[in-house]
XYZ file of C-alpha atoms in Angstrom:
568
model
C 9.623 84.686 -29.253
C 7.596 87.483 -27.720
C 7.068 89.068 -31.157
C 5.771 85.767 -32.464
C 3.337 85.247 -29.563
C 2.086 88.859 -30.060
C 1.608 88.246 -33.721
C -0.281 84.971 -33.013
C -2.644 86.640 -30.498
C -3.280 89.511 -32.896
C -4.231 87.052 -35.694
C -6.500 85.156 -33.319
C -8.225 88.431 -32.320
C -8.609 89.337 -35.913
C -10.225 86.068 -36.865
C -12.434 86.127 -33.753
C -13.661 89.590 -34.481
C -14.397 88.746 -38.156
C -16.315 85.521 -37.231
C -20.032 85.341 -36.830
C -21.938 84.306 -33.721
C -22.462 80.751 -34.917
C -18.809 80.315 -35.646
C -17.875 81.640 -32.326
C -20.212 79.113 -30.553
C -18.803 76.250 -32.599
C -15.160 77.195 -31.840
C -16.005 77.601 -28.132
C -17.718 74.121 -28.069
C -14.677 72.535 -29.811
C -12.287 73.998 -27.249
C -14.489 72.846 -24.337
C -14.734 69.423 -25.794
C -10.895 69.124 -26.284
C -10.300 70.259 -22.748
C -12.846 67.759 -21.355
C -11.359 64.948 -23.400
C -7.921 65.714 -22.052
C -9.230 65.713 -18.521
C -11.079 62.415 -19.105
C -8.097 60.688 -20.455
C -5.892 61.917 -17.650
C -8.268 60.577 -15.042
C -8.667 57.279 -16.873
C -4.995 56.792 -17.191
C -4.379 57.543 -13.536
C -6.818 54.916 -12.304
C -5.375 51.497 -11.314
C -5.317 48.817 -14.014
C -7.072 45.987 -12.148
C -9.727 43.529 -13.060
C -12.590 42.634 -10.716
C -12.769 38.977 -9.679
C -16.544 39.136 -9.517
C -18.782 42.018 -10.783
C -20.703 42.100 -7.510
C -19.480 43.018 -4.128
C -18.828 40.227 -1.583
C -20.552 41.342 1.651
C -19.987 38.230 3.769
C -16.603 38.973 5.594
C -15.936 35.382 6.489
C -16.312 34.289 2.830
C -14.190 37.182 1.620
C -11.439 36.430 4.206
C -11.374 32.799 3.087
C -11.073 33.814 -0.541
C -8.254 36.309 0.163
C -6.321 33.731 2.293
C -6.595 31.072 -0.425
C -5.440 33.518 -3.108
C -2.556 34.592 -0.869
C -1.430 30.927 -0.609
C -1.338 30.775 -4.472
C 0.742 34.006 -4.492
C -2.071 35.951 -6.171
C -2.156 39.588 -5.270
C -5.748 40.801 -4.617
C -7.241 44.027 -3.297
C -10.609 44.819 -1.829
C -12.254 48.302 -2.249
C -14.634 49.954 0.077
C -17.687 48.392 -1.673
C -16.300 44.828 -1.181
C -15.242 44.031 -4.735
C -12.119 41.948 -4.966
C -9.745 42.929 -7.847
C -6.696 41.187 -9.243
C -3.887 42.208 -11.657
C -5.253 41.130 -15.035
C -7.879 38.992 -16.767
C -5.656 35.942 -16.981
C -5.098 36.027 -13.189
C -8.861 36.567 -12.691
C -9.687 33.453 -14.711
C -7.101 31.441 -12.758
C -8.445 32.636 -9.409
C -12.053 31.874 -10.383
C -10.985 28.362 -11.420
C -9.198 27.883 -8.088
C -12.143 29.079 -6.093
C -14.608 26.886 -8.014
C -12.440 23.821 -7.424
C -11.991 24.623 -3.764
C -15.766 25.263 -3.252
C -15.017 28.864 -2.122
C -17.422 30.603 -4.553
C -19.588 33.039 -2.542
C -23.244 32.178 -2.075
C -24.317 35.434 -3.537
C -22.299 34.943 -6.746
C -23.937 32.814 -9.397
C -21.516 30.620 -11.341
C -23.201 31.905 -14.461
C -21.540 35.247 -13.768
C -18.182 33.684 -14.606
C -19.223 33.653 -18.274
C -21.369 36.774 -18.448
C -20.070 38.651 -21.623
C -21.463 41.377 -23.895
C -23.277 40.003 -26.856
C -24.663 42.062 -29.770
C -27.177 40.014 -31.671
C -30.329 40.499 -33.650
C -32.013 37.099 -33.625
C -32.569 34.392 -31.165
C -30.534 31.927 -33.239
C -27.533 34.174 -33.203
C -28.012 34.740 -29.526
C -27.936 31.023 -28.807
C -25.006 30.455 -31.081
C -22.975 33.275 -29.480
C -23.983 32.139 -26.001
C -22.679 28.575 -26.651
C -19.636 29.995 -28.290
C -18.973 32.365 -25.363
C -19.490 29.611 -22.787
C -17.081 27.332 -24.766
C -14.463 29.964 -25.026
C -14.799 31.016 -21.385
C -14.490 27.384 -20.153
C -11.449 26.825 -22.457
C -9.778 29.865 -21.110
C -10.438 28.906 -17.536
C -9.093 25.388 -18.003
C -6.018 26.694 -19.908
C -5.363 29.185 -17.071
C -4.418 26.329 -14.859
C -0.643 26.085 -14.456
C -0.552 22.329 -15.151
C -2.623 22.492 -18.412
C -0.753 23.415 -21.539
C -3.788 23.368 -23.843
C -7.445 22.225 -23.768
C -9.971 21.432 -26.416
C -13.547 21.857 -25.153
C -16.776 20.834 -27.094
C -20.221 21.630 -25.516
C -23.397 20.466 -27.180
C -26.749 21.911 -26.174
C -29.648 20.272 -28.121
C -32.792 22.132 -28.981
C -35.598 22.020 -26.420
C -38.422 19.625 -27.125
C -41.958 19.659 -26.036
C -41.759 16.501 -23.887
C -39.037 15.856 -21.328
C -38.785 12.207 -22.377
C -37.704 13.263 -25.834
C -35.181 15.868 -24.668
C -31.504 14.947 -25.434
C -29.129 15.785 -22.570
C -26.491 18.503 -22.653
C -23.033 16.939 -23.081
C -19.447 18.209 -22.831
C -16.169 16.723 -23.733
C -12.648 18.000 -22.843
C -9.256 16.910 -24.138
C -6.466 17.900 -21.775
C -2.846 18.378 -22.832
C -0.782 18.537 -19.639
C 2.606 20.092 -19.188
C 5.730 18.025 -18.478
C 5.971 16.912 -14.902
C 2.364 17.548 -14.098
C 0.146 15.014 -12.218
C -3.249 16.524 -13.353
C -4.015 13.389 -15.339
C -3.869 11.183 -12.211
C -4.883 13.646 -9.513
C -8.513 12.931 -8.667
C -9.081 16.252 -6.830
C -7.867 18.399 -9.733
C -10.033 16.413 -12.288
C -13.042 16.893 -9.997
C -12.365 20.607 -10.005
C -12.323 20.716 -13.784
C -15.536 18.713 -13.874
C -17.217 20.953 -11.318
C -16.229 23.994 -13.403
C -18.079 22.501 -16.322
C -21.104 21.761 -14.224
C -21.305 25.337 -13.047
C -20.619 26.732 -16.528
C -23.191 24.800 -18.549
C -26.861 24.901 -17.593
C -28.419 21.399 -17.438
C -25.095 19.551 -17.671
C -24.824 16.419 -15.473
C -21.767 14.487 -14.334
C -22.509 11.472 -16.396
C -22.589 13.502 -19.526
C -19.036 14.998 -19.055
C -16.111 13.207 -20.605
C -12.492 14.266 -19.841
C -9.733 12.473 -21.777
C -6.011 12.914 -22.382
C -4.407 13.208 -25.795
C -4.394 9.378 -26.065
C -8.112 9.023 -25.570
C -7.906 7.684 -22.055
C -10.931 8.619 -19.899
C -9.783 10.613 -16.858
C -13.056 11.351 -14.991
C -14.082 7.704 -14.610
C -14.202 8.126 -10.817
C -16.107 4.954 -10.281
C -13.378 2.992 -12.121
C -10.761 4.836 -10.039
C -12.306 3.450 -6.786
C -10.015 0.370 -7.158
C -7.017 2.622 -7.448
C -8.107 4.510 -4.467
C -8.466 1.252 -2.551
C -4.995 0.326 -3.432
C -3.700 3.687 -2.304
C -5.571 3.412 0.949
C -4.105 -0.095 1.571
C -0.663 1.290 0.829
C -1.108 4.123 3.280
C -2.366 1.681 5.900
C 0.578 -0.548 5.396
C 2.775 2.464 5.743
C 1.098 3.460 8.941
C 1.607 -0.072 10.334
C 5.256 -0.157 9.225
C 5.800 3.170 10.904
C 4.267 2.019 14.118
C 6.312 -1.225 14.098
C 9.530 0.811 13.553
C 8.685 3.057 16.500
C 8.018 0.102 18.804
C 11.077 -1.719 17.559
C 13.386 1.255 18.071
C 12.107 1.903 21.553
C 12.196 -1.735 22.823
C 15.517 -2.521 21.089
C 17.210 0.514 22.454
C 16.155 -0.309 26.036
C 17.402 -3.982 25.692
C 20.731 -2.930 24.058
C 21.472 -0.519 27.007
C 20.965 -3.537 29.410
C 22.587 -6.349 27.467
C 24.884 -4.354 25.038
C 24.133 -4.120 21.291
C 26.333 -7.125 20.463
C 24.099 -9.453 22.545
C 20.831 -7.993 21.268
C 21.142 -7.600 17.604
C 17.558 -7.419 16.317
C 13.973 -7.557 17.412
C 11.023 -8.816 15.407
C 7.620 -7.184 15.898
C 4.317 -7.736 14.058
C 1.337 -5.491 14.571
C -2.090 -6.561 13.311
C -4.383 -3.563 12.951
C -8.074 -3.241 12.078
C -8.345 -0.363 9.695
C -12.115 -0.707 9.225
C -14.322 2.075 10.327
C -16.796 1.004 13.013
C -19.558 2.895 14.839
C -20.434 1.403 18.257
C -23.729 2.235 19.904
C -24.164 0.117 23.036
C -25.839 0.200 26.443
C -24.005 -1.347 29.393
C -25.519 -2.241 32.814
C -23.223 -2.587 35.747
C -23.439 -3.003 39.492
C -23.387 0.043 41.771
C -20.126 0.693 43.668
C -20.742 1.412 47.273
C -17.008 1.513 48.207
C -14.287 1.743 45.479
C -11.179 -0.386 45.520
C -8.309 0.839 47.505
C -5.195 0.718 45.239
C -2.833 0.487 48.245
C -4.129 -3.002 49.156
C -3.019 -6.078 47.269
C -6.585 -7.411 47.070
C -9.889 -6.066 45.787
C -11.728 -4.638 48.727
C -14.447 -2.801 46.823
C -18.100 -3.235 47.737
C -20.625 -3.667 44.991
C -24.400 -4.145 44.982
C -26.465 -5.387 42.149
C -29.106 -2.634 42.587
C -30.600 -0.135 44.983
C -34.247 -0.135 46.017
C -36.009 3.162 45.192
C -39.513 2.198 46.402
C -41.315 -0.936 47.694
C -44.959 -1.955 47.802
C -46.369 -5.080 49.596
C -49.994 -6.239 48.991
C -51.673 -9.031 51.066
C -55.079 -10.492 50.176
C -56.861 -12.900 52.466
C -60.284 -14.623 51.777
C -62.428 -16.964 53.891
C -65.857 -18.663 53.292
C -67.638 -21.057 50.993
C -67.085 -21.089 47.251
C -69.626 -20.244 44.610
C -70.271 -22.824 41.973
C -71.991 -21.245 38.974
C -74.343 -23.452 37.065
C -76.541 -23.220 33.991
C -80.151 -21.990 33.750
C -82.870 -23.290 36.143
C -83.779 -26.885 35.643
C -80.608 -27.625 33.763
C -77.705 -29.651 35.061
C -74.418 -27.738 35.405
C -71.221 -28.578 33.543
C -68.982 -28.519 36.643
C -66.834 -31.603 37.154
C -67.874 -33.850 39.973
C -64.718 -33.215 41.944
C -65.277 -29.405 42.055
C -69.058 -29.988 42.477
C -68.537 -31.893 45.631
C -66.292 -29.099 47.056
C -68.682 -26.325 46.297
C -70.173 -26.009 49.763
C -66.917 -26.522 51.675
C -65.461 -23.739 53.920
C -62.086 -22.524 52.680
C -59.404 -19.905 53.520
C -57.255 -18.221 50.764
C -54.310 -15.789 51.259
C -52.324 -13.966 48.551
C -49.264 -11.836 49.150
C -47.567 -9.649 46.558
C -44.353 -7.489 46.822
C -43.484 -4.834 44.215
C -40.008 -3.165 44.284
C -38.490 -0.436 42.057
C -34.727 -1.206 41.692
C -32.138 1.010 40.051
C -28.830 -0.131 38.417
C -25.862 1.597 36.686
C -26.601 2.262 32.999
C -24.057 3.584 30.563
C -24.901 4.638 26.988
C -21.838 4.371 24.650
C -21.529 5.874 21.213
C -18.074 5.836 19.696
C -16.379 5.572 16.315
C -13.459 3.197 16.314
C -10.844 3.431 13.535
C -8.099 2.249 13.401
C -7.359 -0.092 16.265
C -4.632 -2.609 17.242
C -5.884 -6.136 17.086
C -2.723 -7.950 18.122
C 1.013 -7.343 18.824
C 3.583 -10.202 18.487
C 7.230 -9.574 19.648
C 10.059 -11.953 19.544
C 13.707 -11.218 20.557
C 16.816 -13.370 21.053
C 19.401 -12.362 23.628
C 22.813 -14.072 23.557
C 24.556 -15.170 26.738
C 28.027 -14.190 27.872
C 31.291 -15.807 26.724
C 34.092 -15.859 29.213
C 37.684 -16.827 28.508
C 39.107 -19.540 30.862
C 42.480 -18.737 32.418
C 44.922 -21.198 34.052
C 46.827 -20.624 37.263
C 49.462 -18.571 35.602
C 46.872 -16.058 34.340
C 47.222 -17.227 30.748
C 44.278 -18.259 28.571
C 43.766 -21.975 28.287
C 44.186 -23.405 24.777
C 42.247 -26.300 23.179
C 43.932 -29.025 21.178
C 43.226 -26.979 17.961
C 45.185 -24.057 19.457
C 42.023 -21.978 20.014
C 41.183 -20.239 23.244
C 38.914 -22.089 25.655
C 35.764 -20.163 26.478
C 32.857 -20.786 28.863
C 29.350 -19.848 27.758
C 27.121 -18.445 30.496
C 23.426 -18.424 29.504
C 20.725 -16.153 30.842
C 18.970 -17.289 33.976
C 15.273 -17.919 34.212
C 14.852 -14.818 36.335
C 16.603 -12.630 33.670
C 14.347 -14.034 30.933
C 11.210 -13.457 33.046
C 12.254 -9.873 33.858
C 13.104 -9.099 30.279
C 9.701 -10.491 29.155
C 7.930 -8.246 31.589
C 10.005 -5.259 30.411
C 8.990 -5.885 26.719
C 5.331 -6.433 27.676
C 5.129 -3.124 29.542
C 6.895 -1.302 26.640
C 4.396 -2.445 24.029
C 1.271 -2.179 26.181
C 0.741 -5.968 26.402
C -2.920 -7.138 26.644
C -3.588 -10.808 27.067
C -7.250 -10.216 26.107
C -6.456 -9.240 22.507
C -4.010 -12.126 22.011
C -0.706 -10.315 22.345
C 2.444 -12.533 22.307
C 5.914 -11.755 23.621
C 8.722 -14.254 23.273
C 12.224 -13.677 24.769
C 14.625 -16.494 24.058
C 18.300 -17.210 24.883
C 19.856 -18.786 21.740
C 23.635 -18.723 21.412
C 24.855 -16.723 18.482
C 27.368 -18.282 16.031
C 30.521 -16.458 16.876
C 33.018 -18.753 15.091
C 34.483 -16.025 12.895
C 34.465 -13.520 15.792
C 36.236 -16.004 18.128
C 38.712 -16.876 15.446
C 39.584 -13.244 14.960
C 39.847 -12.745 18.712
C 42.028 -15.796 19.182
C 44.301 -14.643 16.345
C 44.525 -11.206 17.869
C 45.097 -12.558 21.330
C 47.775 -15.084 20.163
C 49.404 -12.376 18.055
C 49.452 -10.012 21.143
C 51.071 -12.792 23.219
C 53.664 -13.455 20.474
C 54.316 -9.787 20.304
C 54.712 -9.631 24.118
C 57.146 -12.484 24.020
C 59.073 -10.926 21.164
C 59.331 -7.638 23.014
C 60.369 -9.505 26.162
C 63.114 -11.334 24.328
C 64.336 -8.230 22.587
C 64.363 -6.291 25.958
C 66.219 -9.241 27.556
C 68.789 -9.215 24.757
C 69.203 -5.515 25.147
C 69.629 -5.859 28.881
C 72.264 -8.619 28.361
C 74.119 -6.504 25.876
C 74.096 -3.603 28.267
C 75.282 -5.799 31.049
C 78.030 -7.243 28.909
C 79.020 -3.713 27.807
C 79.149 -2.589 31.435
C 81.256 -5.554 32.452
C 83.526 -5.143 29.497
C 83.784 -1.426 30.296
C 84.687 -2.208 33.887
C 87.219 -4.781 32.978
C 88.715 -2.486 30.348
C 89.053 0.321 32.838
C 90.617 -1.982 35.436
C 93.087 -3.322 32.922
C 93.891 0.126 31.749
C 94.406 1.296 35.383
C 96.718 -1.542 35.959
C 98.674 -0.879 32.778
C 98.984 2.721 33.709
C 100.145 1.897 37.161
C 102.700 -0.521 35.693
C 103.953 2.214 33.284
C 104.196 4.797 36.094
C 106.067 2.185 38.157
C 108.461 1.637 35.277
C 109.021 5.385 34.859
C 109.671 5.779 38.509
C 112.107 3.052 38.454
C 113.824 4.452 35.408
C 113.936 7.893 37.027
C 115.277 6.353 40.241
C 117.915 4.440 38.332
C 118.966 7.600 36.425
C 119.029 9.555 39.711
C 121.146 6.943 41.323
C 123.496 6.970 38.421
C 123.851 10.797 38.733
C 124.479 10.500 42.417
C 127.032 7.813 41.903
C 128.835 9.908 39.273
C 128.796 12.968 41.576
C 130.218 10.801 44.378
C 133.002 9.608 42.114
C 133.804 13.151 41.186
C 132.802 12.807 37.662
C 131.414 15.612 35.789
C 128.172 14.631 34.124
C 126.986 16.691 31.342
C 123.467 16.498 29.921
C 122.474 17.572 26.601
C 119.579 20.005 25.962
C 117.431 17.220 24.665
C 117.969 15.036 27.737
C 117.214 18.010 30.043
C 113.994 18.617 28.126
C 113.062 14.925 28.275
C 113.718 14.886 31.999
C 111.532 18.011 32.602
C 108.727 16.486 30.442
C 108.919 13.269 32.479
C 108.798 15.157 35.696
C 105.774 17.225 34.505
C 104.015 14.096 33.185
C 104.492 12.321 36.514
C 103.134 15.361 38.326
C 100.142 15.609 35.961
C 99.449 11.905 36.174
C 99.298 12.203 39.925
C 97.002 15.270 39.844
C 94.753 14.194 36.851
C 95.032 10.489 36.210
C 91.846 10.304 33.979
C 93.025 12.953 31.588
C 96.469 11.485 31.317
C 94.993 8.003 30.633
C 92.789 9.435 27.896
C 95.758 11.240 26.464
C 97.849 8.056 26.376
C 94.943 6.082 24.852
C 94.676 8.676 22.135
C 98.380 8.438 21.359
C 98.215 4.695 21.263
C 95.220 4.771 18.871
C 97.083 7.211 16.579
C 100.168 4.948 16.538
């Protein structure tokens, strides 16, 4: 290996020494260029592969933070460099993010929407520039729309007519879009998403207006007819309002019904009907109210209103009195001409008169309240009706047993609610719903007996069945007791009879033994020799042992004799 390197270096030196100055300069330049290219490629490959979201930095921190938060909500990874340029992973993600920001009105103010479609164009004539511009805009808009997750494919056509000299003759710029949605998407019915696509077109195409944009589906149905969708929106609003009313009714019903069932038990209060009328219209009230001035407020501890009110308070007062005395002056016409004064006033012209005028001026102040409020929604009326059943009590006779009717059903007594209980329950319901007589609220608490025919029939059957079971058990237990008593009596009698029989047998044995003994004694007295066989002696010993054992253990002997008798 070393020999090969030495040989290579010697060849390079030989070639370098034989080369001219121009050749040496060219070779040196090539080597420097190759080294520079390698360094440039290394630096380029080591740089992060990200795409800027906008080509200009976003200096507004609030706007930049809102953009980053919205991108984070969509799981889009974005980075910000020191200059303030936001970058994302690739061009597809950048188009998706731009579309999202345009739809959400989060495009920074220093970023022109036209920058979304700023591409390099190499043209030679104005016609080619215009054609390439329109093509670029169309392609960019198509890519942006197709970058949406819910759009499978989009077909965009933009028409920009030539400019005319007079504005009246100028044809408008138009745009048409056909959307092919993905399965399970609601983009064709979601008004907000369609408005985002329409706004994207307005920003992308210069001079385009909303009325010149048509967005349809694959079946030709117009999707951006928002004026026609107003009726659908109204139906949706009505549905949401009805849902709100239903939710409010459910809350009131659950609260009041739970309170009543805890008092009267769930079986007596089964349901509660409530109807809430709400005014969903949006009203703006601007009013001025004038009210008396309160000198002393009402004391809440007293059962009556002891407040002191005055209509107004005098801030300043001025009294003017004018008094006049003397003769009146009767103006007449020119000299030598008769005046036009009526004779009545003419006769009174030289009379002496007195006149007095008095005037009083006061500045009064009253309470004034300026009210400006927006009301929506509000409850117009609440109606509540509830039925509470009374109590059913079983009637018992003197023996503590339920009384039966002729049809074999149990007699019951219905105890209705008293007037005081109904009044207290009505007040409880009124306080629970916030009762206001002024708005026409209505609360009805009735005591109507429930139809409990099936329930009473089941209870009667269960009670009668329980009574029958009780009687059956009593009879069975009585029979068992009688059997036990009979067994005890039989046992006692049997033992007594057995005892008597045993005593009788013992007596017979004693008599036999006595007779045998007497026979032996008589034979001895007569001088006779009595001989006993071995068997008779053994029998005599057994009898003596049996008699002794019977005296010591009579129960065991009786059991043994009974066993022998049973075996025989």
